[in-house]
GROMACS .gro file of C-alpha atoms in nm:
model
  257
    1ARG     CA    1  -1.149  -6.533   8.121
    2ASN     CA    2  -0.904  -6.255   8.192
    3ASN     CA    3  -0.704  -6.161   7.888
    4ILE     CA    4  -0.430  -6.002   8.091
    5VAL     CA    5  -0.143  -6.223   8.193
    6ASN     CA    6   0.117  -6.063   8.413
    7SER     CA    7   0.466  -6.191   8.384
    8PRO     CA    8   0.642  -6.347   8.681
    9ILE     CA    9   0.938  -6.150   8.810
   10SER     CA   10   1.234  -6.273   8.607
   11ILE     CA   11   1.579  -6.131   8.634
   12MET     CA   12   1.883  -6.272   8.452
   13LYS     CA   13   2.169  -6.408   8.660
   14ARG     CA   14   2.398  -6.108   8.715
   15THR     CA   15   2.638  -5.963   8.975
   16TYR     CA   16   2.424  -5.799   9.239
   17THR     CA   17   2.480  -5.513   9.475
   18ASN     CA   18   2.325  -5.516   9.824
   19ASN     CA   19   1.987  -5.404   9.664
   20PRO     CA   20   1.824  -5.708   9.528
   21HIS     CA   21   1.672  -5.501   9.249
   22MET     CA   22   1.995  -5.326   9.150
   23ILE     CA   23   2.188  -5.482   8.861
   24THR     CA   24   2.551  -5.414   8.798
   25PRO     CA   25   2.582  -5.191   8.480
   26PRO     CA   26   2.602  -5.207   8.181
   27ASP     CA   27   2.394  -5.528   8.149
   28THR     CA   28   2.047  -5.521   8.013
   29VAL     CA   29   1.758  -5.622   8.249
   30LYS     CA   30   1.461  -5.848   8.204
   31LEU     CA   31   1.155  -5.630   8.174
   32GLU     CA   32   0.825  -5.688   8.345
   33TYR     CA   33   0.524  -5.672   8.118
   34SER     CA   34   0.156  -5.748   8.076
   35ILE     CA   35   0.027  -5.930   7.770
   36TYR     CA   36  -0.322  -5.870   7.626
   37GLU     CA   37  -0.437  -6.158   7.414
   38PRO     CA   38  -0.655  -6.112   7.095
   39PRO     CA   39  -1.020  -6.220   7.123
   40ARG     CA   40  -0.970  -6.469   6.832
   41PRO     CA   41  -0.619  -6.605   6.897
   42ARG     CA   42  -0.663  -6.909   6.663
   43GLU     CA   43  -0.720  -6.682   6.368
   44ARG     CA   44  -0.451  -6.519   6.182
   45PRO     CA   45  -0.374  -6.182   6.350
   46ASP     CA   46  -0.503  -5.871   6.175
   47SER     CA   47  -0.183  -5.686   6.271
   48PRO     CA   48   0.169  -5.763   6.393
   49PRO     CA   49   0.221  -5.777   6.773
   50ILE     CA   50   0.232  -5.437   6.944
   51ILE     CA   51   0.484  -5.328   7.210
   52ILE     CA   52   0.395  -5.028   7.418
   53LEU     CA   53   0.660  -4.819   7.590
   54HIS     CA   54   0.536  -4.579   7.854
   55GLY     CA   55   0.682  -4.239   7.935
   56LEU     CA   56   0.885  -4.086   8.222
   57PHE     CA   57   0.738  -4.177   8.564
   58GLY     CA   58   0.487  -4.408   8.391
   59SER     CA   59   0.434  -4.777   8.383
   60LYS     CA   60   0.254  -5.060   8.192
   61GLN     CA   61  -0.050  -4.985   8.420
   62ASN     CA   62  -0.116  -4.652   8.245
   63TRP     CA   63  -0.190  -4.841   7.920
   64LYS     CA   64  -0.432  -5.110   8.040
   65ILE     CA   65  -0.738  -4.973   7.876
   66LEU     CA   66  -0.575  -4.888   7.550
   67SER     CA   67  -0.377  -5.204   7.539
   68ARG     CA   68  -0.697  -5.407   7.567
   69ALA     CA   69  -0.867  -5.193   7.304
   70PHE     CA   70  -0.582  -5.238   7.057
   71SER     CA   71  -0.575  -5.615   7.115
   72HIS     CA   72  -0.957  -5.640   7.049
   73ARG     CA   73  -0.974  -5.396   6.756
   74LEU     CA   74  -0.666  -5.541   6.584
   75ASN     CA   75  -0.694  -5.899   6.700
   76THR     CA   76  -0.341  -5.912   6.794
   77HIS     CA   77  -0.117  -5.956   7.096
   78VAL     CA   78  -0.027  -5.641   7.278
   79PHE     CA   79   0.269  -5.624   7.523
   80ALA     CA   80   0.285  -5.336   7.770
   81LEU     CA   81   0.627  -5.305   7.924
   82ASP     CA   82   0.769  -5.157   8.236
   83LEU     CA   83   1.102  -4.999   8.135
   84ARG     CA   84   1.404  -5.019   8.364
   85ASN     CA   85   1.371  -4.814   8.671
   86HIS     CA   86   0.993  -4.787   8.629
   87GLY     CA   87   0.701  -4.999   8.754
   88SER     CA   88   0.801  -5.349   8.856
   89SER     CA   89   1.115  -5.373   8.644
   90PRO     CA   90   1.457  -5.394   8.798
   91HIS     CA   91   1.654  -5.090   8.896
   92SER     CA   92   2.000  -5.000   8.742
   93GLU     CA   93   2.228  -4.703   8.794
   94ILE     CA   94   2.268  -4.692   8.413
   95HIS     CA   95   1.972  -4.506   8.275
   96ASN     CA   96   1.986  -4.375   7.922
   97TYR     CA   97   1.804  -4.426   7.590
   98GLU     CA   98   2.051  -4.665   7.443
   99ILE     CA   99   2.044  -4.917   7.723
  100MET     CA  100   1.670  -4.887   7.760
  101ALA     CA  101   1.634  -4.962   7.391
  102ASP     CA  102   1.866  -5.268   7.434
  103ASP     CA  103   1.646  -5.392   7.719
  104VAL     CA  104   1.348  -5.380   7.475
  105ASN     CA  105   1.539  -5.549   7.204
  106GLU     CA  106   1.628  -5.826   7.438
  107PHE     CA  107   1.256  -5.858   7.531
  108ILE     CA  108   1.164  -5.898   7.167
  109HIS     CA  109   1.437  -6.166   7.123
  110ASP     CA  110   1.333  -6.359   7.429
  111HIS     CA  111   0.974  -6.375   7.311
  112TRP     CA  112   1.048  -6.476   6.956
  113LEU     CA  113   0.877  -6.164   6.811
  114LYS     CA  114   0.921  -6.029   6.466
  115GLU     CA  115   0.826  -5.718   6.270
  116VAL     CA  116   0.660  -5.578   6.584
  117VAL     CA  117   0.485  -5.240   6.601
  118ILE     CA  118   0.655  -5.015   6.851
  119LEU     CA  119   0.442  -4.747   7.025
  120GLY     CA  120   0.656  -4.514   7.230
  121HIS     CA  121   0.511  -4.240   7.451
  122SER     CA  122   0.694  -3.938   7.579
  123MET     CA  123   1.053  -4.070   7.587
  124CYS     CA  124   1.274  -4.154   7.298
  125VAL     CA  125   1.315  -4.526   7.366
  126GLY     CA  126   1.113  -4.639   7.070
  127MET     CA  127   1.297  -4.418   6.824
  128VAL     CA  128   1.643  -4.524   6.956
  129LEU     CA  129   1.528  -4.890   6.939
  130ALA     CA  130   1.423  -4.840   6.568
  131LEU     CA  131   1.769  -4.691   6.487
  132ARG     CA  132   1.969  -4.955   6.683
  133HIS     CA  133   1.770  -5.263   6.592
  134GLU     CA  134   1.574  -5.182   6.274
  135LYS     CA  135   1.539  -5.543   6.162
  136ARG     CA  136   1.326  -5.632   6.452
  137ILE     CA  137   1.081  -5.342   6.396
  138GLY     CA  138   0.803  -5.336   6.141
  139GLN     CA  139   0.644  -5.002   6.208
  140LEU     CA  140   0.695  -4.723   6.461
  141VAL     CA  141   0.443  -4.497   6.632
  142VAL     CA  142   0.592  -4.197   6.823
  143VAL     CA  143   0.355  -4.011   7.065
  144ASP     CA  144   0.425  -3.671   7.203
  145THR     CA  145   0.800  -3.661   7.150
  146ALA     CA  146   1.045  -3.608   6.870
  147PRO     CA  147   1.403  -3.689   6.778
  148ILE     CA  148   1.535  -3.361   6.895
  149TYR     CA  149   1.721  -3.199   7.184
  150ALA     CA  150   1.469  -3.049   7.414
  151ARG     CA  151   1.553  -2.956   7.767
  152LEU     CA  152   1.324  -3.141   8.000
  153ASN     CA  153   1.067  -2.932   8.194
  154GLU     CA  154   1.226  -2.805   8.508
  155ASN     CA  155   0.909  -2.925   8.680
  156PHE     CA  156   1.032  -3.282   8.647
  157LYS     CA  157   1.301  -3.206   8.905
  158ASP     CA  158   1.041  -3.057   9.129
  159TYR     CA  159   0.817  -3.367   9.103
  160ILE     CA  160   1.112  -3.587   9.214
  161GLU     CA  161   1.178  -3.362   9.505
  162VAL     CA  162   0.815  -3.368   9.621
  163MET     CA  163   0.816  -3.748   9.595
  164LYS     CA  164   1.131  -3.752   9.808
  165GLU     CA  165   0.967  -3.526  10.064
  166ILE     CA  166   0.676  -3.767  10.092
  167GLU     CA  167   0.900  -4.054  10.168
  168GLN     CA  168   1.094  -3.850  10.430
  169LEU     CA  169   0.773  -3.751  10.597
  170GLY     CA  170   0.675  -4.125  10.623
  171VAL     CA  171   0.319  -4.090  10.524
  172THR     CA  172   0.091  -4.385  10.594
  173THR     CA  173  -0.201  -4.307  10.368
  174ARG     CA  174  -0.235  -4.212   9.997
  175ARG     CA  175  -0.446  -3.918  10.102
  176GLN     CA  176  -0.167  -3.780  10.313
  177ALA     CA  177   0.071  -3.818  10.020
  178ASP     CA  178  -0.178  -3.632   9.794
  179GLN     CA  179  -0.215  -3.349  10.048
  180VAL     CA  180   0.170  -3.300  10.051
  181MET     CA  181   0.187  -3.303   9.672
  182ARG     CA  182  -0.105  -3.059   9.643
  183ASP     CA  183   0.106  -2.781   9.789
  184TYR     CA  184   0.333  -2.811   9.481
  185ILE     CA  185   0.115  -2.954   9.206
  186SER     CA  186  -0.231  -2.817   9.148
  187ASP     CA  187  -0.320  -3.048   8.865
  188HIS     CA  188  -0.521  -3.336   9.014
  189VAL     CA  189  -0.460  -3.562   8.719
  190LEU     CA  190  -0.083  -3.510   8.727
  191ARG     CA  191  -0.085  -3.588   9.099
  192GLN     CA  192  -0.275  -3.908   9.059
  193PHE     CA  193  -0.040  -4.015   8.780
  194LEU     CA  194   0.268  -3.961   8.986
  195LEU     CA  195   0.107  -4.133   9.287
  196THR     CA  196   0.059  -4.444   9.087
  197ASN     CA  197   0.424  -4.503   9.179
  198LEU     CA  198   0.344  -4.492   9.552
  199LYS     CA  199   0.358  -4.839   9.709
  200ARG     CA  200   0.358  -5.003  10.048
  201GLU     CA  201   0.489  -5.345  10.131
  202ALA     CA  202   0.260  -5.578  10.330
  203HIS     CA  203   0.484  -5.560  10.634
  204GLU     CA  204   0.544  -5.183  10.629
  205GLN     CA  205   0.334  -4.895  10.757
  206LYS     CA  206   0.490  -4.620  10.566
  207TYR     CA  207   0.449  -4.562  10.180
  208SER     CA  208   0.743  -4.520   9.946
  209PHE     CA  209   0.791  -4.485   9.575
  210GLN     CA  210   0.874  -4.783   9.374
  211ILE     CA  211   1.084  -4.591   9.126
  212PRO     CA  212   1.453  -4.503   9.219
  213LEU     CA  213   1.416  -4.130   9.257
  214ASP     CA  214   1.789  -4.039   9.278
  215ILE     CA  215   1.868  -4.241   8.964
  216LEU     CA  216   1.596  -4.076   8.762
  217LYS     CA  217   1.693  -3.727   8.892
  218ASP     CA  218   2.052  -3.786   8.785
  219SER     CA  219   1.936  -3.903   8.443
  220LEU     CA  220   1.710  -3.606   8.357
  221GLU     CA  221   1.983  -3.412   8.157
  222THR     CA  222   2.069  -3.730   7.960
  223LEU     CA  223   1.707  -3.786   7.878
  224SER     CA  224   1.666  -3.435   7.740
  225GLY     CA  225   1.879  -3.526   7.439
  226PHE     CA  226   1.860  -3.755   7.150
  227PRO     CA  227   2.165  -3.973   7.091
  228PHE     CA  228   2.158  -3.993   6.716
  229TYR     CA  229   2.227  -3.696   6.489
  230SER     CA  230   2.401  -3.844   6.183
  231ALA     CA  231   2.214  -3.806   5.851
  232HIS     CA  232   2.335  -4.162   5.775
  233GLN     CA  233   2.132  -4.307   6.060
  234ALA     CA  234   1.775  -4.336   5.966
  235PHE     CA  235   1.472  -4.571   6.014
  236HIS     CA  236   1.339  -4.664   5.666
  237LYS     CA  237   1.005  -4.815   5.762
  238LYS     CA  238   0.652  -4.681   5.821
  239THR     CA  239   0.649  -4.424   6.102
  240LEU     CA  240   0.366  -4.229   6.255
  241PHE     CA  241   0.420  -3.927   6.478
  242VAL     CA  242   0.130  -3.825   6.707
  243VAL     CA  243   0.143  -3.476   6.879
  244GLY     CA  244  -0.109  -3.341   7.108
  245THR     CA  245  -0.227  -2.993   7.013
  246ARG     CA  246  -0.235  -2.884   7.381
  247SER     CA  247   0.089  -3.047   7.469
  248ASN     CA  248   0.414  -2.854   7.508
  249TYR     CA  249   0.650  -3.146   7.471
  250VAL     CA  250   0.720  -3.098   7.092
  251PRO     CA  251   0.779  -2.736   6.988
  252PRO     CA  252   0.572  -2.612   6.698
  253LYS     CA  253   0.882  -2.525   6.506
  254ASP     CA  254   0.974  -2.897   6.497
  255ILE     CA  255   0.642  -3.009   6.345
  256LEU     CA  256   0.627  -3.036   5.968
  257SER     CA  257   0.319  -2.886   5.819
   0.00000   0.00000   0.00000
């Protein structure tokens, strides 16, 4: 039996633009997700449910292996989400940490979850969620990011421009897309990560990216900051920060020794 259950596309009734996936701001959106069931579901879970939040340009698909491992090791439900403007979730012109955190809070509410463990990677959505909706969160795991202002790598803009160029060229194979990207990005693993967003509809010959490139480009400056700076705003529950020793996303000066 497959322990992955993909959610059906579900979008709340809103006022729509001409794009069927575009939702009039500032409404929250219904997030797509995959659920990984524990191997012994009838037993009492060994851990609270876990919600995994991917990073920029990522999706729930990046966490399939680890999600399944967490579910089996901890005998608990694991929910891997697609944040707005990522993966299969709806697109919206509003793209900031506060509204993304509110999307996740609505997901928790809709699924009757309590005291969840939030695992947030790369972006600050998990931390903002913990500060805005602490009662719903039991524990927080922050991976390769920190609650600081850190200007995003200029390469992110270049990545978006390369993806836009691929769309403009009208490539018809993934190999062609990789060849275009190779002229700008030498790292094979990074190219394959970005190309996970490349999709082609059944009736189309050309590939395109499922993420809204212009919206993400316009939001990069906003995503480089952290929206909470008051000493009175704090998350008072267990929190684990995980930083890669070879990663440059969290400056050494911001790591407590």
